[in-house]
Coordinates of C-alpha atoms in Angstrom, one line a residue:
X43 CA 15.0 -5.6 13.1
X44 CA 12.2 -7.2 11.1
X45 CA 12.2 -10.1 8.7
X46 CA 11.3 -7.7 5.9
X47 CA 14.5 -5.7 6.3
X48 CA 16.1 -2.8 8.2
X49 CA 14.7 0.4 9.4
X50 CA 16.3 3.9 9.0
X51 CA 17.9 3.9 12.5
X52 CA 19.4 0.5 12.0
X53 CA 21.0 1.3 8.7
X54 CA 22.6 4.5 10.1
X55 CA 23.9 2.5 13.1
X56 CA 25.4 -0.1 10.9
X57 CA 27.1 2.4 8.6
X58 CA 28.3 4.9 11.2
X59 CA 31.5 3.0 12.2
X60 CA 32.5 2.7 8.6
X61 CA 32.1 6.4 7.9
X62 CA 33.9 8.4 10.7
X63 CA 34.2 11.4 8.3
X64 CA 30.5 12.0 8.9
X65 CA 31.4 13.3 12.3
X66 CA 35.1 14.3 11.9
X67 CA 34.9 15.8 8.4
X68 CA 38.1 14.1 7.3
X69 CA 39.6 10.7 6.5
X70 CA 42.6 9.1 8.1
X71 CA 44.5 7.2 5.4
X72 CA 47.9 6.7 3.9
X73 CA 49.7 9.7 2.5
X74 CA 51.4 7.9 -0.4
X75 CA 49.2 7.7 -3.5
X76 CA 49.9 5.1 -6.2
X77 CA 50.0 6.5 -9.8
X78 CA 46.7 4.9 -10.7
X79 CA 44.9 7.1 -8.1
X80 CA 44.9 10.1 -10.5
X81 CA 43.4 8.1 -13.3
X82 CA 40.6 6.7 -11.1
X83 CA 39.8 10.0 -9.4
X84 CA 39.6 11.8 -12.8
X85 CA 37.3 9.1 -14.1
X86 CA 35.0 9.3 -11.1
X87 CA 34.6 13.1 -11.6
X88 CA 34.2 13.0 -15.4
X89 CA 32.4 9.7 -16.2
X90 CA 28.9 8.5 -15.4
X91 CA 30.0 4.9 -15.3
X92 CA 30.4 2.7 -12.3
X93 CA 34.0 2.6 -11.3
X94 CA 35.4 -0.8 -10.2
X95 CA 38.8 -1.6 -8.7
X96 CA 39.8 -5.3 -8.9
X97 CA 42.9 -7.2 -8.1
X98 CA 44.6 -9.5 -5.7
X99 CA 44.1 -9.4 -1.9
X100 CA 46.0 -6.9 0.2
X101 CA 47.4 -4.7 -2.6
X102 CA 45.8 -1.5 -1.3
X103 CA 42.4 -1.4 -2.8
X104 CA 40.7 -0.3 0.4
X105 CA 43.4 2.3 1.0
X106 CA 42.8 3.6 -2.5
X107 CA 39.0 3.9 -1.8
X108 CA 39.8 5.9 1.4
X109 CA 42.1 8.2 -0.5
X110 CA 39.5 8.9 -3.1
X111 CA 37.0 9.7 -0.3
X112 CA 39.5 12.0 1.3
X113 CA 40.1 13.9 -2.0
X114 CA 36.3 14.2 -2.7
X115 CA 36.0 15.9 0.7
X116 CA 39.1 18.1 0.5
X117 CA 38.4 19.2 -3.0
X118 CA 34.8 20.1 -2.2
X119 CA 33.2 17.7 -4.6
X120 CA 31.0 16.2 -1.9
X121 CA 30.0 16.9 1.7
X122 CA 31.2 14.2 4.1
X123 CA 27.7 13.0 4.9
X124 CA 27.0 12.2 1.2
X125 CA 29.9 9.8 1.0
X126 CA 29.0 6.2 2.2
X127 CA 31.5 3.4 2.6
X128 CA 30.6 -0.2 3.4
X129 CA 32.5 -3.5 3.4
X130 CA 30.6 -6.7 2.6
X131 CA 33.1 -8.5 4.9
X132 CA 30.8 -7.3 7.7
X133 CA 29.6 -10.2 9.8
X134 CA 26.1 -8.9 9.5
X135 CA 26.1 -10.2 5.9
X136 CA 26.0 -13.7 7.3
X137 CA 22.4 -13.3 8.2
X138 CA 20.3 -14.3 5.1
X139 CA 17.3 -12.0 5.8
X140 CA 19.7 -9.0 6.2
X141 CA 22.0 -9.8 3.3
X142 CA 19.1 -10.3 0.8
X143 CA 17.8 -6.7 1.2
X144 CA 20.7 -4.7 2.7
X145 CA 22.1 -3.1 -0.5
X146 CA 18.7 -2.2 -1.9
X147 CA 17.5 -0.7 1.4
X148 CA 20.8 1.1 2.0
X149 CA 20.6 2.9 -1.3
X150 CA 17.0 3.8 -0.8
X151 CA 17.8 5.1 2.7
X152 CA 20.6 7.3 1.3
X153 CA 18.3 8.7 -1.5
X154 CA 15.6 9.6 1.1
X155 CA 18.0 10.9 3.7
X156 CA 19.8 13.2 1.3
X157 CA 16.7 14.2 -0.6
X158 CA 17.8 13.1 -4.0
X159 CA 21.1 14.9 -3.8
X160 CA 24.1 13.1 -5.4
X161 CA 25.6 10.4 -3.1
X162 CA 28.8 8.6 -3.5
X163 CA 28.8 4.9 -2.6
X164 CA 32.1 3.0 -2.0
X165 CA 31.3 -0.7 -1.8
X166 CA 34.2 -2.8 -0.7
X167 CA 34.6 -6.6 -1.2
X168 CA 31.4 -6.6 -3.3
X169 CA 32.0 -10.1 -4.7
X170 CA 30.7 -11.4 -1.3
X171 CA 27.2 -10.0 -2.1
X172 CA 25.2 -12.3 -4.3
X173 CA 23.8 -10.7 -7.5
X174 CA 25.3 -7.3 -6.6
X175 CA 25.4 -6.4 -10.3
X176 CA 21.6 -6.6 -10.7
X177 CA 21.1 -4.0 -7.9
X178 CA 23.7 -1.6 -9.4
X179 CA 22.2 -2.0 -12.8
X180 CA 18.8 -1.1 -11.5
X181 CA 19.8 2.1 -9.8
X182 CA 22.1 3.1 -12.6
X183 CA 19.4 2.6 -15.3
X184 CA 16.8 4.3 -13.1
X185 CA 19.0 7.4 -13.1
X186 CA 19.3 7.7 -9.3
X187 CA 21.8 10.5 -8.4
X188 CA 24.3 8.0 -7.1
X189 CA 27.9 7.3 -8.1
X190 CA 29.2 3.8 -7.4
X191 CA 32.8 2.9 -6.7
X192 CA 33.2 -0.9 -6.1
X193 CA 36.1 -3.2 -5.3
X194 CA 36.7 -6.9 -5.2
X195 CA 39.5 -9.1 -4.0
X196 CA 39.5 -11.3 -7.1
X197 CA 39.3 -10.2 -10.7
X198 CA 37.1 -13.0 -11.8
X199 CA 33.8 -12.2 -10.0
X200 CA 33.8 -8.6 -11.2
X201 CA 34.6 -9.4 -14.8
X202 CA 32.4 -12.4 -15.1
X203 CA 29.3 -10.7 -13.7
X204 CA 30.0 -7.3 -15.2
X205 CA 30.1 -8.8 -18.7
X206 CA 26.7 -10.3 -18.2
X207 CA 24.8 -7.3 -16.8
X208 CA 26.9 -4.2 -16.7
X209 CA 28.2 -3.9 -20.3
X210 CA 28.9 -0.3 -21.0
X211 CA 28.0 0.8 -17.5
X212 CA 31.2 -0.1 -15.7
X213 CA 34.8 0.9 -16.1
X214 CA 37.3 -1.5 -14.4
X215 CA 40.7 -0.6 -13.0
X216 CA 42.9 -3.6 -12.2
X217 CA 45.2 -2.9 -9.2
X218 CA 48.3 -5.2 -9.0
X219 CA 51.0 -5.5 -6.4
X220 CA 53.4 -2.5 -6.3
X221 CA 55.6 -2.4 -9.4
X222 CA 59.3 -1.8 -9.0
X223 CA 58.8 1.9 -10.0
X224 CA 56.2 2.3 -7.3
X225 CA 58.5 0.6 -4.8
X226 CA 61.1 3.2 -5.6
X227 CA 58.6 6.0 -5.4
X228 CA 57.5 4.8 -2.0
X229 CA 60.9 4.2 -0.5
X230 CA 62.8 7.1 -2.0
X231 CA 60.1 9.8 -1.7
X232 CA 62.6 12.2 -0.1
X233 CA 65.5 11.7 -2.6
X234 CA 64.7 14.2 -5.3
X235 CA 67.6 13.2 -7.5
X236 CA 66.4 9.6 -7.6
X237 CA 62.8 10.8 -8.3
X238 CA 64.0 13.0 -11.1
X239 CA 65.8 10.1 -12.8
X240 CA 62.7 7.9 -12.4
X241 CA 60.7 10.5 -14.1
X242 CA 63.2 10.8 -17.0
X243 CA 63.3 7.0 -17.4
X244 CA 59.5 6.9 -17.3
X245 CA 59.2 9.6 -20.0
X246 CA 61.5 7.6 -22.3
X247 CA 59.4 4.5 -21.8
X248 CA 56.3 6.6 -22.5
X249 CA 57.7 7.7 -25.9
X250 CA 59.0 4.2 -26.7
X251 CA 55.5 2.7 -26.2
X252 CA 53.9 5.3 -28.5
X253 CA 56.5 5.8 -31.2
X254 CA 58.3 2.5 -31.3
X255 CA 61.4 4.4 -32.3
X256 CA 64.6 5.4 -30.6
X257 CA 66.7 8.5 -31.1
X258 CA 70.1 6.8 -30.8
X259 CA 72.0 10.0 -30.3
X260 CA 69.7 11.1 -27.5
X261 CA 69.7 7.7 -26.0
X262 CA 73.4 7.7 -25.5
X263 CA 73.7 11.4 -24.7
X264 CA 74.2 13.0 -21.3
X265 CA 70.4 13.7 -21.1
X266 CA 69.4 10.2 -22.2
X267 CA 67.6 7.7 -19.9
X268 CA 70.9 5.9 -19.2
X269 CA 72.7 9.1 -18.0
X270 CA 72.7 8.4 -14.3
X271 CA 75.2 9.0 -11.5
X272 CA 77.0 6.2 -9.8
X273 CA 75.1 7.1 -6.5
X274 CA 71.7 7.0 -8.1
X275 CA 72.4 3.7 -10.0
X276 CA 73.6 2.2 -6.7
X277 CA 70.4 3.3 -5.0
X278 CA 68.3 1.8 -7.7
X279 CA 70.2 -1.5 -7.5
X280 CA 69.8 -1.5 -3.8
X281 CA 66.1 -1.0 -4.2
X282 CA 66.0 -3.8 -6.8
X283 CA 67.6 -6.3 -4.3
X284 CA 65.1 -5.4 -1.7
X285 CA 62.3 -5.8 -4.3
X286 CA 63.5 -9.2 -5.3
X287 CA 62.9 -10.3 -1.6
X288 CA 60.0 -8.0 -0.4
X289 CA 57.8 -8.0 -3.5
X290 CA 54.9 -5.7 -4.0
X291 CA 52.5 -6.3 -1.1
X292 CA 52.7 -3.2 1.1
X293 CA 51.2 -4.7 4.2
X294 CA 53.9 -7.4 4.3
X295 CA 56.6 -4.8 4.3
X296 CA 55.6 -3.8 7.8
X297 CA 56.2 -7.3 9.1
X298 CA 59.8 -7.5 10.2
X299 CA 59.9 -11.1 11.3
X300 CA 60.8 -13.1 8.1
X301 CA 58.8 -16.2 9.1
X302 CA 55.7 -14.2 10.2
X303 CA 55.9 -12.3 6.8
X304 CA 56.1 -15.6 4.9
X305 CA 53.2 -17.1 6.8
X306 CA 51.1 -13.9 6.2
X307 CA 51.7 -14.0 2.4
X308 CA 51.0 -17.7 2.1
X309 CA 47.8 -17.4 4.1
X310 CA 46.4 -14.3 2.4
X311 CA 47.7 -14.7 -1.1
X312 CA 47.6 -18.4 -1.7
X313 CA 45.4 -20.2 0.8
X314 CA 42.5 -17.7 0.9
X315 CA 42.7 -16.9 -2.8
X316 CA 42.4 -20.5 -3.9
X317 CA 40.1 -21.8 -1.1
X318 CA 37.9 -18.7 -0.9
X319 CA 38.1 -16.3 -3.8
X320 CA 38.3 -19.0 -6.4
X321 CA 35.4 -21.0 -5.0
X322 CA 33.2 -17.8 -4.9
X323 CA 34.2 -16.9 -8.4
X324 CA 33.8 -20.2 -10.2
X325 CA 32.0 -22.5 -7.7
X326 CA 34.9 -24.8 -8.2
X327 CA 34.9 -27.6 -5.7
X328 CA 38.4 -29.1 -5.9
X329 CA 40.7 -26.3 -4.8
X330 CA 43.3 -28.7 -3.3
X331 CA 44.2 -29.9 -6.8
X332 CA 44.6 -26.4 -8.1
X333 CA 46.8 -25.6 -5.2
X334 CA 49.0 -28.6 -6.0
X335 CA 49.3 -27.4 -9.6
X336 CA 50.2 -23.9 -8.6
X337 CA 52.9 -25.1 -6.2
X338 CA 54.4 -27.1 -9.2
X339 CA 54.5 -23.9 -11.3
X340 CA 56.5 -21.8 -8.9
X341 CA 59.5 -24.0 -9.0
X342 CA 61.0 -22.2 -12.0
X343 CA 59.3 -18.9 -13.1
X344 CA 59.3 -18.6 -16.9
X345 CA 59.4 -22.4 -17.5
X346 CA 57.7 -23.7 -20.7
X347 CA 54.6 -25.7 -19.7
X348 CA 53.9 -29.0 -21.4
X349 CA 50.4 -29.9 -20.3
X350 CA 50.8 -33.6 -21.1
X351 CA 54.0 -34.0 -19.0
X352 CA 52.6 -31.8 -16.2
X353 CA 49.4 -34.0 -16.0
X354 CA 51.5 -37.1 -15.6
X355 CA 53.8 -35.5 -13.0
X356 CA 51.0 -34.5 -10.6
X357 CA 48.5 -37.2 -11.5
X358 CA 45.8 -35.0 -13.0
X359 CA 44.2 -35.5 -16.4
X360 CA 45.2 -33.2 -19.3
X361 CA 41.6 -31.8 -19.7
X362 CA 41.6 -30.9 -16.0
X363 CA 45.0 -29.1 -16.2
X364 CA 43.8 -27.2 -19.2
X365 CA 41.0 -25.9 -16.9
X366 CA 43.2 -25.2 -13.9
X367 CA 45.6 -22.7 -15.6
X368 CA 42.9 -20.2 -16.6
X369 CA 41.5 -20.4 -13.1
X370 CA 44.8 -19.6 -11.6
X371 CA 45.1 -16.6 -14.0
X372 CA 41.6 -15.4 -12.8
X373 CA 42.9 -15.2 -9.3
X374 CA 46.0 -13.2 -10.2
X375 CA 48.4 -15.9 -8.9
X376 CA 50.1 -16.5 -12.3
X377 CA 50.1 -15.2 -15.8
X378 CA 50.8 -17.1 -19.0
X379 CA 52.8 -16.3 -22.1
X380 CA 52.0 -17.9 -25.4
X381 CA 54.4 -18.9 -28.1
X382 CA 55.1 -16.4 -30.9
X383 CA 52.9 -16.6 -34.1
X384 CA 52.8 -14.0 -36.8
X385 CA 49.0 -14.3 -36.6
X386 CA 47.9 -12.0 -33.7
X387 CA 46.3 -13.6 -30.6
X388 CA 46.8 -17.2 -31.8
X389 CA 47.2 -19.5 -28.9
X390 CA 49.3 -22.6 -29.6
X391 CA 48.0 -25.6 -27.6
X392 CA 50.7 -26.9 -25.2
X393 CA 53.1 -24.1 -25.9
X394 CA 53.0 -21.6 -23.1
X395 CA 55.2 -20.2 -20.3
X396 CA 54.1 -19.3 -16.9
X397 CA 55.1 -16.3 -14.7
X398 CA 54.3 -15.2 -11.2
X399 CA 52.3 -12.1 -10.5
X400 CA 54.6 -11.3 -7.5
X401 CA 57.9 -13.1 -6.6
X402 CA 57.4 -12.5 -2.8
X403 CA 54.9 -15.4 -3.0
X404 CA 57.5 -17.8 -4.3
X405 CA 59.9 -16.6 -1.5
X406 CA 57.2 -17.2 1.1
X407 CA 56.2 -20.7 -0.1
X408 CA 59.8 -21.9 -0.6
X409 CA 61.0 -20.1 2.6
X410 CA 63.6 -18.1 0.7
X411 CA 65.3 -15.1 2.4
X412 CA 68.3 -12.9 1.8
X413 CA 70.4 -15.8 0.5
X414 CA 68.5 -15.4 -2.8
X415 CA 70.8 -12.5 -3.7
X416 CA 73.8 -14.8 -4.0
X417 CA 72.0 -17.3 -6.2
X418 CA 72.8 -16.1 -9.7
X419 CA 70.7 -18.7 -11.5
X420 CA 67.5 -17.9 -9.5
X421 CA 68.1 -14.2 -9.9
X422 CA 68.2 -14.7 -13.6
X423 CA 64.7 -16.3 -13.4
X424 CA 63.5 -13.5 -11.2
X425 CA 64.8 -10.8 -13.5
X426 CA 63.0 -12.4 -16.4
X427 CA 59.8 -12.6 -14.4
X428 CA 60.0 -8.9 -13.5
X429 CA 60.5 -8.0 -17.2
X430 CA 57.4 -10.0 -18.1
X431 CA 55.4 -8.2 -15.4
X432 CA 56.2 -4.7 -16.8
X433 CA 55.9 -5.7 -20.5
X434 CA 52.4 -7.0 -19.7
X435 CA 51.5 -3.4 -19.1
X436 CA 53.0 -2.2 -22.4
X437 CA 50.6 0.4 -23.6
X438 CA 49.1 -0.3 -27.0
X439 CA 50.5 -3.8 -27.2
X440 CA 48.2 -6.3 -29.0
X441 CA 49.9 -9.4 -27.6
X442 CA 53.0 -10.5 -25.6
X443 CA 54.7 -13.7 -26.6
X444 CA 58.0 -15.6 -26.6
X445 CA 59.8 -16.7 -29.7
X446 CA 61.2 -20.2 -30.1
X447 CA 62.3 -22.4 -33.0
X448 CA 64.5 -25.4 -33.3
X449 CA 67.7 -23.5 -32.6
X450 CA 66.8 -20.1 -31.1
X451 CA 64.7 -18.5 -28.4
X452 CA 63.9 -14.9 -27.5
X453 CA 62.4 -14.2 -24.1
X454 CA 59.7 -11.7 -25.1
X455 CA 58.2 -10.3 -28.2
X456 CA 55.8 -7.3 -27.9
X457 CA 53.3 -7.2 -30.8
X458 CA 52.4 -3.6 -31.6
X459 CA 50.5 -4.1 -34.8
X460 CA 51.3 -3.6 -38.5
X461 CA 53.9 -6.4 -38.4
X462 CA 55.9 -4.4 -35.9
X463 CA 57.5 -6.3 -33.0
X464 CA 59.7 -5.4 -30.1
X465 CA 62.0 -8.3 -29.1
X466 CA 63.3 -8.2 -25.6
X467 CA 66.1 -10.5 -24.2
X468 CA 67.0 -10.8 -20.5
X469 CA 70.7 -11.2 -19.7
X470 CA 70.9 -10.6 -16.0
X471 CA 74.4 -11.7 -15.5
X472 CA 78.0 -10.3 -15.2
X473 CA 78.9 -11.1 -18.8
X474 CA 76.8 -10.9 -21.9
X475 CA 77.2 -13.4 -24.7
X476 CA 75.1 -15.2 -27.3
X477 CA 73.0 -12.4 -28.7
X478 CA 72.5 -14.4 -32.0
X479 CA 68.8 -15.2 -31.3
X480 CA 67.6 -11.6 -30.9
X481 CA 69.7 -10.4 -33.8
X482 CA 68.2 -13.2 -35.9
X483 CA 64.7 -12.2 -35.0
X484 CA 65.3 -8.6 -35.8
X485 CA 66.7 -9.5 -39.2
X486 CA 64.1 -12.2 -40.0
X487 CA 61.1 -10.0 -39.3
X488 CA 62.6 -6.7 -40.5
X489 CA 62.5 -4.9 -37.2
X490 CA 64.6 -1.8 -36.4
X491 CA 65.8 -2.6 -32.9
X492 CA 65.4 -4.8 -29.9
X493 CA 66.3 -4.5 -26.2
X494 CA 68.7 -6.5 -24.1
X495 CA 68.1 -6.2 -20.3
X496 CA 71.3 -6.5 -18.4
X497 CA 72.6 -6.5 -14.9
X498 CA 75.1 -3.6 -15.2
X499 CA 75.8 -1.0 -17.8
X500 CA 77.1 -2.5 -21.0
X501 CA 78.8 -0.5 -23.7
X502 CA 77.9 -1.8 -27.1
X503 CA 80.3 -1.9 -30.1
X504 CA 80.2 1.3 -32.1
X505 CA 78.7 -0.5 -35.1
X506 CA 75.9 -1.9 -33.0
X507 CA 72.8 0.0 -34.0
X508 CA 70.0 -2.5 -33.5
X509 CA 70.2 -3.3 -29.8
X510 CA 69.6 -1.2 -26.7
X511 CA 71.4 -2.4 -23.6
X512 CA 69.5 -1.4 -20.5
X513 CA 70.2 -2.4 -16.9
X514 CA 67.2 -4.1 -15.2
X515 CA 66.9 -1.4 -12.5
X516 CA 66.5 1.2 -15.2
X517 CA 64.4 -0.8 -17.7
X518 CA 61.7 -1.5 -15.0
X519 CA 61.2 2.3 -14.7
X520 CA 60.2 2.6 -18.4
X521 CA 56.7 1.1 -17.9

């Protein structure tokens, strides 16, 4: 190895362990494919743009890359030797004289080796390589026959740098922890009746998001989304109880010891995210204070945050706290919900709620186990958090807010444009009362209907034509 860089033999030697399909002609990876796989694979085959996959640690980004590689080979789109995977977690990247030139020389090596034939590069943990976006921009603009698929463990480095240098050249896909729907797909893959119902519920949600209308007769008919056997509903509720505890990080599911699982989640999803990813992304030098603030936020998911009171509570100035919350959002630890305003996208200073990206992290930090299922109050908070997570993915939504005035509050309001709103209230309890707030909102803003998310099936009064009552384990399948 010379100070000027790496020679051809060295590059091939470094890459070989990462690319066993060069010799074996196939990829060993997980069989289960998340729904986002089809979208990314289609984009890779049809678009010229760089494909990026961002999201929290340990949600399956590397697995997704390997599945795409597997499909490229199986479908005959590329020969195994023209698919190159590399992770910038490699210890070799510690050496400055290697790190500075490695990506540039690796791409040139591939172009020479394959005689200008199309090559697919899968670059994992790319946020660890300084100025990666400049190299990709160079080869993209020069028209090299290269397709790039990149991934990063934190959303912030990818978005911050891509905005600066890769505008119009990159298409991002944000991979989050497994949703409840994916959790059911994964665990009930062999139960066709359950899968058929999930598909039916999903199809209803698809129409709801596009049409913002409900065929009431169909909704309550035998073919409607709520038409489900007692067995299937029981299976879904059993999966929901497991999801409350296990969350959406697939690697953690394999750890059977509860304490070991909690330590794994805390170390990988909190400690490393704040003390490594956040520092890389923002060059922020006081991660301990952000960690303290994050721990204060997990006490009650969905709580309304008053910046002034919070600053006094943890001894940090208001301006610093106003800086901390966006940083935590960058790292996919929390998401915020602004207060309702009829003016789209208006953020009201000091009026915001905070939710967790995945509830398993709260369980890990607070050492919560199966006893959670007997805590009705906490389950209510958890149900609200899960509803927030799926509504955040509401297709076509302009904004998601909560409504609050001096007397009333509605948990969520989906803004879909044209003065159209979908109010959603969460009542995850054995009895349902006090629906005055959501009814008031529907009447005040001239909306056609709202949704009440319940614990069990609830039969509305015959004259009730403005509210859909949907059990949580069914509602989460809509999105």
